[in-house]
Every structure is written in C-alpha cells, then in structure tokens.
Coordinates of C-alpha atoms (C1' of nucleotides) in Angstrom, one line a residue:
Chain A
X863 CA 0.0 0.0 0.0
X864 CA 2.8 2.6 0.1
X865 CA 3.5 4.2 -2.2
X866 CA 6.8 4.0 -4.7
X867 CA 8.4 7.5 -5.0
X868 CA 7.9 9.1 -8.2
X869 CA 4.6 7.5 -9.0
X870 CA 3.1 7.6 -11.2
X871 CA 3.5 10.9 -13.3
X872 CA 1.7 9.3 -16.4
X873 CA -1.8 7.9 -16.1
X874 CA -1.2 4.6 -17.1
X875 CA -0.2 4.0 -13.8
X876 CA -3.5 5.0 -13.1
X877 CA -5.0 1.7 -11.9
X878 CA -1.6 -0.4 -11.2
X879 CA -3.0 0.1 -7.7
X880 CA -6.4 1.6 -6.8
X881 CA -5.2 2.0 -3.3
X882 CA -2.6 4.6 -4.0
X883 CA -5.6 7.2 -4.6
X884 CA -7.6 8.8 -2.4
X885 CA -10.3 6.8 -1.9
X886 CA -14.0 7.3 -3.1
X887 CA -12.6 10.6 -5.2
X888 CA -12.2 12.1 -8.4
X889 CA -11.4 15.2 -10.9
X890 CA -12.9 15.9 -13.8
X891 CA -11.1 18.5 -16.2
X892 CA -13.2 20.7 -18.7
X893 CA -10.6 22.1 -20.9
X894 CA -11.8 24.8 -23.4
X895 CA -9.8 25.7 -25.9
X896 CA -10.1 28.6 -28.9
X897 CA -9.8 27.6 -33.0
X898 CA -11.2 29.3 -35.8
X899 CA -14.3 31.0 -34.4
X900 CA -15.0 28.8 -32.4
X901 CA -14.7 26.9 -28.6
X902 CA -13.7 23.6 -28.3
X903 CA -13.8 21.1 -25.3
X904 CA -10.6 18.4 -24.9
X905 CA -12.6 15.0 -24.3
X906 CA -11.5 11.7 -24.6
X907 CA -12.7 7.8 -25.3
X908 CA -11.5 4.6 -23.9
X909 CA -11.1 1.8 -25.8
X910 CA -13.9 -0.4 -25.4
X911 CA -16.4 2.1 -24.2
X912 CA -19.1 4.0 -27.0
X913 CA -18.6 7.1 -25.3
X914 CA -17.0 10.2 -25.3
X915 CA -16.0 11.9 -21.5
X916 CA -14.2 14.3 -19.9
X917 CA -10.8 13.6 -18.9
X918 CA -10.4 13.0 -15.1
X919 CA -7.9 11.2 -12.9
X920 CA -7.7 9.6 -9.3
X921 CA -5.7 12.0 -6.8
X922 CA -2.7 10.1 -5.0
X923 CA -2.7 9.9 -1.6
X924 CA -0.2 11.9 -0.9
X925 CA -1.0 14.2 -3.6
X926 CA -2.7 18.2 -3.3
X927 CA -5.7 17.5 -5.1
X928 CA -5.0 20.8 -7.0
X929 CA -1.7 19.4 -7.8
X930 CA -3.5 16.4 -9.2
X931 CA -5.4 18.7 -11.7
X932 CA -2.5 20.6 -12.9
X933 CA -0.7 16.5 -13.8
X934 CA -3.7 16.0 -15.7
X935 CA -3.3 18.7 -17.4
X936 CA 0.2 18.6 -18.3
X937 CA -0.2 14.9 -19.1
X938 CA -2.8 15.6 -21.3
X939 CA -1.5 18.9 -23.6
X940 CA 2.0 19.0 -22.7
X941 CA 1.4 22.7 -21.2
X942 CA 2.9 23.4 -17.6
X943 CA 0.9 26.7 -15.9
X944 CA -2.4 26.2 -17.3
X945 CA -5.1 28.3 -16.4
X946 CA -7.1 26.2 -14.1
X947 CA -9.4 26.5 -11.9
X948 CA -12.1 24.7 -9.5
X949 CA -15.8 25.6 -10.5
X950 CA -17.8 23.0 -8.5
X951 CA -18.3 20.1 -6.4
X952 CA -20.3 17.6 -7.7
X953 CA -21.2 15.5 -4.9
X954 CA -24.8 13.4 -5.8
X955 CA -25.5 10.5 -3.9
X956 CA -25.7 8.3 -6.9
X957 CA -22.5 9.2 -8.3
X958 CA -20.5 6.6 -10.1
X959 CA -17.0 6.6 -11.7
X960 CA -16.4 6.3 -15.4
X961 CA -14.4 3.0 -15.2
X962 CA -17.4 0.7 -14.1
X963 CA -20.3 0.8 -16.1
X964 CA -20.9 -0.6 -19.7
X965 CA -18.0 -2.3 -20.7
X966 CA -15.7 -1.7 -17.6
X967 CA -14.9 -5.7 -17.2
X968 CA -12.3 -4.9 -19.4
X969 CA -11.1 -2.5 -16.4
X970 CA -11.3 -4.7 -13.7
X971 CA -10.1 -7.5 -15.1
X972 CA -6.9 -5.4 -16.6
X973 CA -5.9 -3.8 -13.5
X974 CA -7.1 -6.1 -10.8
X975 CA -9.8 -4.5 -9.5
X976 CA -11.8 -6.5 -6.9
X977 CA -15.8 -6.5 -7.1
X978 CA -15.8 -6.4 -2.9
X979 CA -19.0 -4.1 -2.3
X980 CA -17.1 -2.2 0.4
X981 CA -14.0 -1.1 -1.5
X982 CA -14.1 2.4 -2.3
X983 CA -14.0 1.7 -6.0
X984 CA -17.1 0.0 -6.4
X985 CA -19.2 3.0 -4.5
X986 CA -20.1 6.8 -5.0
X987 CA -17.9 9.2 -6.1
X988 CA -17.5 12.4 -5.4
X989 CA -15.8 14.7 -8.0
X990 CA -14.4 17.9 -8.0
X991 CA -14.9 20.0 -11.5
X992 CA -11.9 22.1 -12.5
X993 CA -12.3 24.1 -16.1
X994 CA -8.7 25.2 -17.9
X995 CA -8.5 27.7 -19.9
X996 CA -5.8 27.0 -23.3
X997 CA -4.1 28.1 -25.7
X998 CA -5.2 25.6 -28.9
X999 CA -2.1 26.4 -30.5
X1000 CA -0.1 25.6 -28.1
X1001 CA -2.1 22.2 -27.4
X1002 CA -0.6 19.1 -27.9
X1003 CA -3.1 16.4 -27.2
X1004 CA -1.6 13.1 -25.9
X1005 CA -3.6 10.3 -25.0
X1006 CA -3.1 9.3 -21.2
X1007 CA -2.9 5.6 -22.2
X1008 CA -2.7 3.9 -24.8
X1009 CA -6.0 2.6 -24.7
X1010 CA -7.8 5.9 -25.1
X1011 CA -8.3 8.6 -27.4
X1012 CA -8.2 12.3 -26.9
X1013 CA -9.6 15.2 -29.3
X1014 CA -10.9 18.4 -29.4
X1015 CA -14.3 18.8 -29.7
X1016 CA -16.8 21.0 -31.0
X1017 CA -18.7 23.0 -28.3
X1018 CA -22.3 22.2 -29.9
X1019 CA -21.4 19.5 -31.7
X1020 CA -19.6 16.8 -29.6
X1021 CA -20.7 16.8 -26.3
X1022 CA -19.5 14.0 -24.0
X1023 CA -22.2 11.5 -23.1
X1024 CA -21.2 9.5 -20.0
X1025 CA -23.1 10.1 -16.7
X1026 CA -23.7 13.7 -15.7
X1027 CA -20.2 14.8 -17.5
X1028 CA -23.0 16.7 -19.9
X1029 CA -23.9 19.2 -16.8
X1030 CA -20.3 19.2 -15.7
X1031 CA -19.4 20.8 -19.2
X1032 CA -22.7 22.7 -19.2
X1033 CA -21.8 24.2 -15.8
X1034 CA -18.2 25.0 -16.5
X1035 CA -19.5 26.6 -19.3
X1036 CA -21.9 29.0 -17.6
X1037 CA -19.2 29.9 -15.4
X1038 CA -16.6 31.2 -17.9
X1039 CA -19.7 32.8 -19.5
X1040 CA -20.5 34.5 -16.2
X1041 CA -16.9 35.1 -15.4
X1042 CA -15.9 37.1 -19.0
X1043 CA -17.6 40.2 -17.3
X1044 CA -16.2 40.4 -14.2
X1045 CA -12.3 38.9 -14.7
X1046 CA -10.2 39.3 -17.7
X1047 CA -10.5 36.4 -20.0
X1048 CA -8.7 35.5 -23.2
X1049 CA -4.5 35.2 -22.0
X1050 CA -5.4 31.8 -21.7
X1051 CA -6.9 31.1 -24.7
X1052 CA -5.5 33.3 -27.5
X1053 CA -2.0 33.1 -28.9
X1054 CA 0.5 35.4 -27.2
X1055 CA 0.5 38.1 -30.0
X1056 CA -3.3 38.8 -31.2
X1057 CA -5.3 41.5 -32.8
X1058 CA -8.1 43.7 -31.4
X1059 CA -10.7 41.2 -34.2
X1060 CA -9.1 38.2 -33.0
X1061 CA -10.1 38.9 -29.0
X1062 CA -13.3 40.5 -30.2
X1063 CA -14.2 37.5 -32.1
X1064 CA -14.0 35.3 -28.9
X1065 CA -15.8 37.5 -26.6
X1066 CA -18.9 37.2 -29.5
X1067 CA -18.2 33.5 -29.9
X1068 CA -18.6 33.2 -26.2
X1069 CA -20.9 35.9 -25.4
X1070 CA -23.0 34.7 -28.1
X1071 CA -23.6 38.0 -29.8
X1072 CA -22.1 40.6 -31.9
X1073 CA -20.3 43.5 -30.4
X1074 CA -19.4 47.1 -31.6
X1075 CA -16.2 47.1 -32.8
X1076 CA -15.3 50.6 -31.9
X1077 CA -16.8 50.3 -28.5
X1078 CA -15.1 47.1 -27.5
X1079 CA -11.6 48.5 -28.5
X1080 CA -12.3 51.6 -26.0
X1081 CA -13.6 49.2 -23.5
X1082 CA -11.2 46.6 -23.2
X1083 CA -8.0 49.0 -23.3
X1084 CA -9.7 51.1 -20.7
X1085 CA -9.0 48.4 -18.3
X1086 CA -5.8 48.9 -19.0
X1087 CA -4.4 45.2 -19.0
X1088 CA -3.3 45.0 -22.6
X1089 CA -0.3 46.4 -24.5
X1090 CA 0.0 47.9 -28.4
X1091 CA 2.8 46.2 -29.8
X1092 CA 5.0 48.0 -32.4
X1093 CA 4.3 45.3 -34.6
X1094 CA 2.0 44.3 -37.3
X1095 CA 0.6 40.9 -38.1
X1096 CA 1.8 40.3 -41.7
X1097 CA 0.5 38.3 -44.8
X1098 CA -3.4 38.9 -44.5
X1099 CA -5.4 39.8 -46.3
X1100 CA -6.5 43.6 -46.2
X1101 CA -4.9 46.1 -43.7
X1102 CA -2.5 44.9 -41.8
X1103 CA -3.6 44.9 -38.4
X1104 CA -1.9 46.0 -35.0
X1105 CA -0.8 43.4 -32.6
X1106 CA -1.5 43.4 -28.8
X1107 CA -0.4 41.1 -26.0
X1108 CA -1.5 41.0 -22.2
X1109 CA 0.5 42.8 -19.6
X1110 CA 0.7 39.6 -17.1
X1111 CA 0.7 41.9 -14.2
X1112 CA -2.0 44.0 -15.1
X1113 CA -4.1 41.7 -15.8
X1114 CA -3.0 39.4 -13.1
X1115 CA -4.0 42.2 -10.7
X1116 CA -7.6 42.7 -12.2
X1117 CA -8.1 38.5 -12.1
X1118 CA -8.0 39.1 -8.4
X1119 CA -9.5 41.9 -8.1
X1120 CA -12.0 41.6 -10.9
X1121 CA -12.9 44.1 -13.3
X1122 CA -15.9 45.9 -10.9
X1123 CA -13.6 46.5 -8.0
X1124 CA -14.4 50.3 -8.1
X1125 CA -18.1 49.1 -7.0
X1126 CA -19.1 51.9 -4.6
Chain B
X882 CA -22.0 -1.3 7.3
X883 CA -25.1 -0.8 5.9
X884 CA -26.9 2.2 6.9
X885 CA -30.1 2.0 9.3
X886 CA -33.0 3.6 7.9
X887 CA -33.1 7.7 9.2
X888 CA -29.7 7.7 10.0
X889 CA -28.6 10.0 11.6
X890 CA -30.2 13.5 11.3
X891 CA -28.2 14.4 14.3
X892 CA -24.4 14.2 14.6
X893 CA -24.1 12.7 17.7
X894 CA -24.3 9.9 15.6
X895 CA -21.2 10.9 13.9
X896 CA -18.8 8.5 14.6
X897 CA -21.1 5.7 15.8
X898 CA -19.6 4.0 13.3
X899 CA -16.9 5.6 11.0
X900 CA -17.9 3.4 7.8
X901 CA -21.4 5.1 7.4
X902 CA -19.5 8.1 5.8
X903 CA -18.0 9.1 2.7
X904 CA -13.9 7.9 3.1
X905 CA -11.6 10.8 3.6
X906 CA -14.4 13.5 2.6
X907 CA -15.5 16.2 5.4
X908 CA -17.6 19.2 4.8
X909 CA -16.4 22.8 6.7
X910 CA -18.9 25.6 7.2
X911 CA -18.5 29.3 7.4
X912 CA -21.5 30.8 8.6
X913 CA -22.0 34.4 8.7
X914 CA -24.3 36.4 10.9
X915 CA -24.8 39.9 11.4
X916 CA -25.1 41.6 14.2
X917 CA -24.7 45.4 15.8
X918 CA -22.7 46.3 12.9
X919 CA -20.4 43.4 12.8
X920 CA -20.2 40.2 11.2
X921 CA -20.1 37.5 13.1
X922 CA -19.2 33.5 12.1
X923 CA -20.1 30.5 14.1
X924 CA -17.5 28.6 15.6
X925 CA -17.6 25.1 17.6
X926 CA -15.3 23.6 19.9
X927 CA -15.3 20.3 21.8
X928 CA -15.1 19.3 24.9
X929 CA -11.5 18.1 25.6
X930 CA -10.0 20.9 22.9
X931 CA -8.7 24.1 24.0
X932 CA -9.5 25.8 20.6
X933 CA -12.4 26.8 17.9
X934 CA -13.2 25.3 14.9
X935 CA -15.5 25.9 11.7
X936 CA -18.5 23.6 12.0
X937 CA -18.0 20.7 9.9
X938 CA -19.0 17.2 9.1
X939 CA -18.7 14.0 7.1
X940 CA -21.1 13.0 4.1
X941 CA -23.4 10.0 4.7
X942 CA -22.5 7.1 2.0
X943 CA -25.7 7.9 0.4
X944 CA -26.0 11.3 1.2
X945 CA -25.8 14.1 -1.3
X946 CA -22.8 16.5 -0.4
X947 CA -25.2 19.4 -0.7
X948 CA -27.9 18.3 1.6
X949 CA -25.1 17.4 4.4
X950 CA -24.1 20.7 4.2
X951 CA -27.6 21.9 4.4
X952 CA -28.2 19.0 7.2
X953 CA -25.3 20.7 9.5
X954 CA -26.6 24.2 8.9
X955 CA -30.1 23.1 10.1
X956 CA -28.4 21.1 13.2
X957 CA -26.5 24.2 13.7
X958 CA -28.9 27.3 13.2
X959 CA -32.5 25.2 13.7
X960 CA -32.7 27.1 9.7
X961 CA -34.2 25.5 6.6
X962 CA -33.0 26.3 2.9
X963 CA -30.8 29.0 4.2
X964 CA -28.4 30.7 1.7
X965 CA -25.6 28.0 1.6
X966 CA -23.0 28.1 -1.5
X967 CA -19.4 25.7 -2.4
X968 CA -16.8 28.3 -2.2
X969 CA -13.8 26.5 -2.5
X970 CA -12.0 22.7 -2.1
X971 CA -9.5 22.2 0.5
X972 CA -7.1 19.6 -0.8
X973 CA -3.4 19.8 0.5
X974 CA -2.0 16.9 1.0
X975 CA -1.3 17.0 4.5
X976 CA -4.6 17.7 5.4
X977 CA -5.9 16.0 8.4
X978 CA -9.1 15.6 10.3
X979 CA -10.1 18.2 13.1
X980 CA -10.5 15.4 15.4
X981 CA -7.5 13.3 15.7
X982 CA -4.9 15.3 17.0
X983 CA -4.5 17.2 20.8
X984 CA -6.6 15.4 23.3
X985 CA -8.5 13.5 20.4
X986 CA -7.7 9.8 21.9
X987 CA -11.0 10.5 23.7
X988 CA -12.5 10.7 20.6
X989 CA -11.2 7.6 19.5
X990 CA -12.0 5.7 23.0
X991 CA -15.1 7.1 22.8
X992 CA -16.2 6.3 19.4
X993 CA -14.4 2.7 18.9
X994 CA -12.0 4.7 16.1
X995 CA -9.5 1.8 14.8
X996 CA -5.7 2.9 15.0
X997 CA -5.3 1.2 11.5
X998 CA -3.0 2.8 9.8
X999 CA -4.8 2.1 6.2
X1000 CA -8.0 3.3 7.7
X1001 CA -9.4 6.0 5.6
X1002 CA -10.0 7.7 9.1
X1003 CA -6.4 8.1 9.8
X1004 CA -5.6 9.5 6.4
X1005 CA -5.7 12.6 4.8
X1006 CA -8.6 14.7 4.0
X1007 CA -10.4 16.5 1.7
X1008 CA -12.8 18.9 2.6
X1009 CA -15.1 21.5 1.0
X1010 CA -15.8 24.8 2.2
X1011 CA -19.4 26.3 2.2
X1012 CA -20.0 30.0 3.2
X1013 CA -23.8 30.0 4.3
X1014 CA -25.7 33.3 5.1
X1015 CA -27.9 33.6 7.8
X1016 CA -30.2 36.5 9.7
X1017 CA -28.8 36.8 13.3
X1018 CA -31.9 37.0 14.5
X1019 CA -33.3 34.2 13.6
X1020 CA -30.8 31.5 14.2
X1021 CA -31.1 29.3 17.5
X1022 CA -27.2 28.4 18.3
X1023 CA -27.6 24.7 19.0
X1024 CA -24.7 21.9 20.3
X1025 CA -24.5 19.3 17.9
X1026 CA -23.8 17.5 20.5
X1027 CA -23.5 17.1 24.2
X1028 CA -19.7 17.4 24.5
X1029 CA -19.5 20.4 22.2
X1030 CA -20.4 24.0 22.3
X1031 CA -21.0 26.8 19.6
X1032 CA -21.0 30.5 19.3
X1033 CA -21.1 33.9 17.4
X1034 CA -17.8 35.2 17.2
X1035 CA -16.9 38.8 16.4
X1036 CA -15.0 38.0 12.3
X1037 CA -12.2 40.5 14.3
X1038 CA -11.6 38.5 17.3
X1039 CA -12.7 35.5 17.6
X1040 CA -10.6 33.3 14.7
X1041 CA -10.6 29.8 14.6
X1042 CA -7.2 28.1 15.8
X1043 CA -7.7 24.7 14.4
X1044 CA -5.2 23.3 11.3
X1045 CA -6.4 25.2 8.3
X1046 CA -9.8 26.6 9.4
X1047 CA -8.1 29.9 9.9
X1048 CA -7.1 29.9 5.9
X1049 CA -10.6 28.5 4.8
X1050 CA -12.4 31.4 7.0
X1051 CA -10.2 34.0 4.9
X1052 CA -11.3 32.6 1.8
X1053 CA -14.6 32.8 2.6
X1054 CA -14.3 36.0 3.3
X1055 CA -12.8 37.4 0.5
X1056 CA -15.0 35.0 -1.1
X1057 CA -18.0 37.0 -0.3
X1058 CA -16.3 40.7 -0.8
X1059 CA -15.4 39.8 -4.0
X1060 CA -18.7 39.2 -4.4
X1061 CA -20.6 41.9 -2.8
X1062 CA -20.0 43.6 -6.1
X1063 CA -21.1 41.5 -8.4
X1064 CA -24.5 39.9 -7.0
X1065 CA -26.6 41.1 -4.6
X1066 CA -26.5 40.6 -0.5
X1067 CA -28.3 41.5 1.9
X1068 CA -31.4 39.3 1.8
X1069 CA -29.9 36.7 4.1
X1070 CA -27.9 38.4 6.7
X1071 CA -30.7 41.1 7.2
X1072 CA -34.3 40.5 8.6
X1073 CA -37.1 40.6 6.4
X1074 CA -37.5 44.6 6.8
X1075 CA -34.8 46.7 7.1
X1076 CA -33.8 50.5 7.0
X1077 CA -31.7 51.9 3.8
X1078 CA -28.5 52.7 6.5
X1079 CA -29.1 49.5 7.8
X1080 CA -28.3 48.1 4.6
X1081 CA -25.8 51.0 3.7
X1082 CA -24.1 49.5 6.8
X1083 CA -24.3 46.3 6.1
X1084 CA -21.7 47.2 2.8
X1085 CA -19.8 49.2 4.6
X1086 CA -18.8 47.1 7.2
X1087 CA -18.3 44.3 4.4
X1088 CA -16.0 46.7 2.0
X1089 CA -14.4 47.8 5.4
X1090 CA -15.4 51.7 3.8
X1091 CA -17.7 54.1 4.1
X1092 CA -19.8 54.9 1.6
X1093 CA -21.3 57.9 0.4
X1094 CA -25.7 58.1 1.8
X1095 CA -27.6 60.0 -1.0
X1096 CA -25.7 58.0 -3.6
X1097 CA -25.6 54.4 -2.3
X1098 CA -29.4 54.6 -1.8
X1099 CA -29.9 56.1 -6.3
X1100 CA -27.4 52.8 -6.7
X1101 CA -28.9 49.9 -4.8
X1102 CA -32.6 51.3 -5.3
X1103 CA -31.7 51.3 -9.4
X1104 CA -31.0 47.1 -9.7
X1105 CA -34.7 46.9 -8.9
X1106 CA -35.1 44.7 -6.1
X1107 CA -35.9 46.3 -3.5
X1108 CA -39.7 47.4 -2.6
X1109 CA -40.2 50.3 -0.7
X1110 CA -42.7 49.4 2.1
X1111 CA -45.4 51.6 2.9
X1112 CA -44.0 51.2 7.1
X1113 CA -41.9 52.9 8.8
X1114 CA -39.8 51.6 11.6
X1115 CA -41.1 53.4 15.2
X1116 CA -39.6 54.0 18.3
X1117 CA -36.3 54.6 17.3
X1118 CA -34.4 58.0 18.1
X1119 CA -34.9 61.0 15.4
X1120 CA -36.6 60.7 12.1
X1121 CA -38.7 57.3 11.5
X1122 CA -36.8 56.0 8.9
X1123 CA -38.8 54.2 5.7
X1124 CA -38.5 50.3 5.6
X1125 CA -37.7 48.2 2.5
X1126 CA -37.7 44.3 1.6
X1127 CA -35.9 42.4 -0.9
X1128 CA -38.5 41.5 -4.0
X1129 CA -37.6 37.8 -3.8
X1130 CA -38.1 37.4 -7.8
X1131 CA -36.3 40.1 -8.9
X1132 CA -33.6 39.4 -6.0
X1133 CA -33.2 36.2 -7.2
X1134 CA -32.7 36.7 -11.2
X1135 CA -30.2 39.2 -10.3
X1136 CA -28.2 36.2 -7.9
X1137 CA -28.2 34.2 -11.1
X1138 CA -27.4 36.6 -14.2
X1139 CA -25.2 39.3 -11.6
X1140 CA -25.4 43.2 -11.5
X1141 CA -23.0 43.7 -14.6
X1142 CA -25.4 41.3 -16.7
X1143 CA -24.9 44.3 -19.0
X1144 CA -21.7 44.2 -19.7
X1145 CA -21.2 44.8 -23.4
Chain C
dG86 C1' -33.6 75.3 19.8
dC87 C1' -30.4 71.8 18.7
dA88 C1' -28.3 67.6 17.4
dA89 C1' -28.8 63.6 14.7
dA90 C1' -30.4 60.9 11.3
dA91 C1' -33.6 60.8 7.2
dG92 C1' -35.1 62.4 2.7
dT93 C1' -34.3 64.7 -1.7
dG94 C1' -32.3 67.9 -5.5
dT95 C1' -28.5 69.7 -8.4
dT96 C1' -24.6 69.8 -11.1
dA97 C1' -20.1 69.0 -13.3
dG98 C1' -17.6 65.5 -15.2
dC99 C1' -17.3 61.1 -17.0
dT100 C1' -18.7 56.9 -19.7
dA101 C1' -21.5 54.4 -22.9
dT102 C1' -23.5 54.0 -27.3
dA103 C1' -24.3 54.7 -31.9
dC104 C1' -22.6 56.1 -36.0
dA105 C1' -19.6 58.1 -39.3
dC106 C1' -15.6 58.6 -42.0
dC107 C1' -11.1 57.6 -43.8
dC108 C1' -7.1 54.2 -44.5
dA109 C1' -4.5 50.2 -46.2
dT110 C1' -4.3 46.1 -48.9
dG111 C1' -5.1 42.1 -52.1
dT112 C1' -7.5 40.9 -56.1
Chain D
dA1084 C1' -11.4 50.3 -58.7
dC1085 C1' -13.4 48.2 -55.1
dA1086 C1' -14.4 45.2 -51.5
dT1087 C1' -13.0 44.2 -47.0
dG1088 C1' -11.4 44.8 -42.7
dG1089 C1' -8.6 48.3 -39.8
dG1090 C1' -8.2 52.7 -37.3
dT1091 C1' -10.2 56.8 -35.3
dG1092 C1' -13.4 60.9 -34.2
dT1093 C1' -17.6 62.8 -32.3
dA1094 C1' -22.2 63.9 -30.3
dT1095 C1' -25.7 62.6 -27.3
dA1096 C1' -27.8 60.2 -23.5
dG1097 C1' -27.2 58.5 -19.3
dC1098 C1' -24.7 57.7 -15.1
dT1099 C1' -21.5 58.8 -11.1
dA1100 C1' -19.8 61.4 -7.4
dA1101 C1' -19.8 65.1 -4.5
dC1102 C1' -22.3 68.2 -2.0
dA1103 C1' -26.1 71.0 -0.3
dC1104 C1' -30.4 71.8 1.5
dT1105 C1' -34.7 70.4 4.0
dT1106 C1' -37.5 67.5 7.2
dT1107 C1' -38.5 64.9 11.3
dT1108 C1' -37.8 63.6 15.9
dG1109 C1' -36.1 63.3 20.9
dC1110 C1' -34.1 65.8 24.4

DNA sequence: GCAAAAGTGTTAGCTATACACCCATGT
DNA sequence: ACATGGGTGTATAGCTAACACTTTTGC
C-alpha cells in the first residue's frame, strides 16, 4: 500500500493500484480551448467504451488535489501553468465513476480490481470540477494511455455522453460565460500576439452576440491590461492589423481583483 | 455497514460508526451572521480541545454532499433552505481531520476509532468549504452535541485556531467581498424589513469603507429589487426611517445573471 | 432650539453607445 | 477600382460622485 516515489506521473499508472488514490474521489477536467471562431472542449474515449467523457484522474494519496489537476493537465497537452481552476463540487449520492459501467470488465479484469461491495471503487464518487482555460495552438493532445483517445471537440457539436459529465461541461460553461464580465479572460486562450478582431471574435463567440467594434476597442483597453505592440501581423489579407499582448501583471492584478472592483 | 434507515439526522451519531461516511471527505462551514454592525461566524469547539473550529462534518455514504451541508446548517442554526453556497475545495495533502490530533484519543476511545493505519480515518482529508448566510436574529445556536459548544464570534476577534480553518475562514471571506459587487447581498444576513443605513451598513462594514448616503441609496434602489414598504420603523431615536424588503423574484434573477449582466 | 439621522435635489464630469468617416491592402 | 477589414473621431444620453439643503424627531 505505500506508495513508490515518483509515481506515477503518467496515467497509465492509473489503476496499477487503486489504493494509491484517495479513496472514493475524483477530478474531472473541462478544458476549453479557442480555433477558428470557435470553442472547443478536450474529451477523450476509452477503448472499449461508446462514449466520449471528460478527462479526469484519481488524486494520489499523498498528492494536493489541485496538484492532481494541474498532472492531468500537463499529461494531457504537454502545457505546464495552465489556467485552471475549481468551479464545482459535484457530490450526488448516486455518483458513479467512469471505469465501471458498460464495458468496464475490461477495467477490472486489466488492473485487478476486486468487485468487494465495500472497496471504495465500487461505490459513490465524489468529483471535484476544474475548467482550464488554453491556448489551442499551443495544445498538444496526448492520450493518457494507450487505450484511449483524446480530441478536441466542437462545443455544440460533440458533447461528452457519460453520466452527468454533460452538466459538468454545461456548468463550466456557464461559469466562464458568467466570469468574461467580471475577470479578464482571453490570455489563456488566445495566442500570445493577437489583434483587437481576434479577442473581439472570442468574446462574440462566447458571449453569443455581436459586439461594436469601436466600442469594444475603447472598453477593453480602458482596463488597462493589454499592450500595443510596435508590430503588425503580416500576410493577411487587407490592412494589416496591430498586434497586442497581455500585460501579465496587469491583468493578473484585475483576475484578483475583478474588473468591478471600483463598485461603490 | 449498511446504513439504518433515518440515520442519523443528528451528529451525535457521527462517529457511531466511521464506515457510514464518505472515506476521507469532510464538509467545513463558514456561517456568517450579522449583528450590531459586525459580522459575526459561528464557531464550535469540543469538549477536551482548547481551541475553535469551523463547523463541519462527514457526508453519509448515500448522502448528497449538498444536503449534508444543508443537514449541518439546520443542526446548527435550527434554519431550513438557508443561503448556503461551495466556495472552495480544500485539498493539501497533508490535510488532516479536526479530530484526531491534541486530546483527540477521547474521541477515539469514545467512538471505537481503529488505530489502523490504512483506515481512511487516519488519512488525509479532503474537505469542501461552504460559506452560508444567515439572519442573526433568527438562528437558535444549537450543540450538535452534548460534549460540544458553539457561538457567534466577532470575524475580528474571535478566529478559529484549528489546522487550516483559519485559511478556509479568509477565503470565505474574501470569497463574499469579492462578491458583494457582483450579486446582490443583503437578503440573508438582514431581517425581512430593514432601513436603507441599515443596509448602507451592512456594505460598509463588508468593504471595510464608508460609503457615500444619498448615492448608495440612487445605486442599490436602481438594480430593482428592493420594494419600498409603505411602514416605517417606530420607536427609534430622530426621524422614523422608511422600511424596504428584498423583492424575492427580482432578487433572485439578479443572484443568477449578476449586476453587470450588462456588460457589453 | 439643537443635534442627529432621514429624505431629496442639483450639477459637473465622466462613460457608454451609436454612428460616421477615412485608411491600407489584395484581387 | 473596389471590397473588405482596420483605425479613429464625435455627439448625445445617461450615469457617477460630490455636495447641499430640507425634514423629522427626541431631548
């Protein structure tokens, strides 16, 4: 039962052991990424299983369970420092994990999992909802195992259809949607160079309506988070447009503080 | 280990037997009151333990985590569907339970708690934080059990000592400043008719500012909901001042979409 | 009458919104 | 040349912030 040092940083290791993790816990990961107009949700497919879920993992026993979070993560697009963040606990009494229904024998017989009623494994989970925020560019999907499959999704296309993972994406969804007007959003999920269209274009995509161009510029730089770049982006069509990046501690300072500090 | 029918709505019956509960999961309450112009949070302490702690619990097997947070705040306060909201997860690593260190061999004599070092009991824990909301006046401070005892304590004196509560009670905090701009409050830390300063100071001791009278009253009075009553409160010194009450409809879409719905 | 709190009006300055116009570039 | 997207100006309506004045009440 103890456990080996440097385990496991890959999640094949996942079930070597179920008694390495925390018992009776998970994380589930709701990773939203930005690509041509539109958002896009990381989910991935085990082998075996006719379903597409979010990616989750087990948290060691030893292990912070944001820490957990941020190895998923990395595990699963290569990035360190994600934008990441707990949204909500979703604790319902009749919560099962992903590994045991359908065509979980696979699972068990695989990693060794006992069907004793008591184990931890073979009752309610509780699982704790993080969203990341990425840059798609940037991404580069690995499976966790070799026996799964991960890919980007379309937002309102492919939606992931095991157990309540649908509200789990609905819900990290409302939040980010909530969120864009009170914190600054879009570091995360635009390229480090971008023009005033490109971080327009997200806010609409996500917003879910069109916005004045001219009023949005005045808006967003009013905040006072973003820098003009003396530079250009060449080899578009049409004007050439200016380029902007995020002053990190500017904006850092206004995701703590939010953008309606000055509230009375 | 199975669980007896109407177990427990009390928690004396906490640790009649450890295996009725979630493994390694505990629930931690920050209840805020208010009260003569402070704010006020309910601690607990136990007999044996020189020192106060955030009200807290573990999660029936079959219990939604929700409604044992909602069980200990009706234990606690003698209030149904009070104003109860996930706030954060608490998941360091080297977390432990409030009751196993100090003097907390009573507890285990007491309770029949296994020394087993595998025992989910005398592992690491994962709790999540609630901030709940309550009208002083209404709450009835009740034990949750004999060999414990719980009070209103000033949010400038009277910390809690134990392991991380002190961290978690922060976060709530800033929690709900961070907040106070962005939906309303006031509904559930005020009784059901209140004075405009009464509210005024409500924010003010919040913000930790004071804030201006004439234009506080134009702000607040413009989200739309608040009804002016056609009452004013007697028997106090100087001017009756008029009496207002939240409009629970409007009140409530506001809670859901926030006050800068607007934004853009 | 006076002090204290309540109730209400006014104004200067700022922000939001809508719209207008010109610019640069590839075809 | 012209279509398309980029860059910038402006006028109006509405809101904020600061302050001032009046009213009501208990002592």
């Amino acid at each position: 039962m103890m456990k080996p040092k440097n385990f496991p940083s890959g999640a094949s290791a996942l079930l070597e052991n179920i008694d390495y993790f925390h018992p009776g816990f998970s994380i589930d990961c709701v990773v939203f990424g930005y690509h041509e107009k539109t958002l896009k949700v990381l989910l991935t497919r085990y082998q075996g299983f006719d379903f597409w879920q979010l990616p989750g993992s087990f948290v060691l026993r030893n292990e912070d369970v944001d820490a957990a979070a941020n190895r998923i993560l990395r595990e699963l697009t290569g990035l360190k420092n994600v934008y990441l963040r707990q949204f909500h606990l979703f604790g319902n009494a009749d919560r099962r994990t992903g590994l045991r229904e359908g065509s979980s024998d696979i699972f068990r017989k695989e990693y060794n999992i006992h069907m004793n009623k008591n184990h931890w494994f073979n009752n309610r989970f509780i699982t704790m909802g993080y969203y990341a925020l990425v840059d798609y560019t940037q991404v580069q999907v690995t499976s966790l195992s070799s026996n799964e499959r991960v890919e980007w999704k379309d937002i309102h296309s492919g939606l992931p259809e095991y157990a309540d993972h649908r509200i789990i994406l609905e819900d990290a969804l409302s939040t980010i949607r909530f969120q864009l007007g009170l914190i600054p959003i879009g570091r995360n999920l635009l390229p480090e160079k971008f023009t005033m269209s490109e971080l327009r274009v997200l806010y609409e995509t996500l917003l879910g309506k069109p916005l004045n161009r001219r009023n949005f510029e005045r808006k967003v730089l009013s905040y006072d988070f973003i820098d003009k770049l003396d530079e250009q982006r060449k080899g578009v069509a049409y004007k050439s447009p200016q380029l902007f990046s995020f002053n990190k501690e500017k904006y850092f300072m206004r995701e703590i503080k939010g953008l309606h500090s000055d509230w009375l």
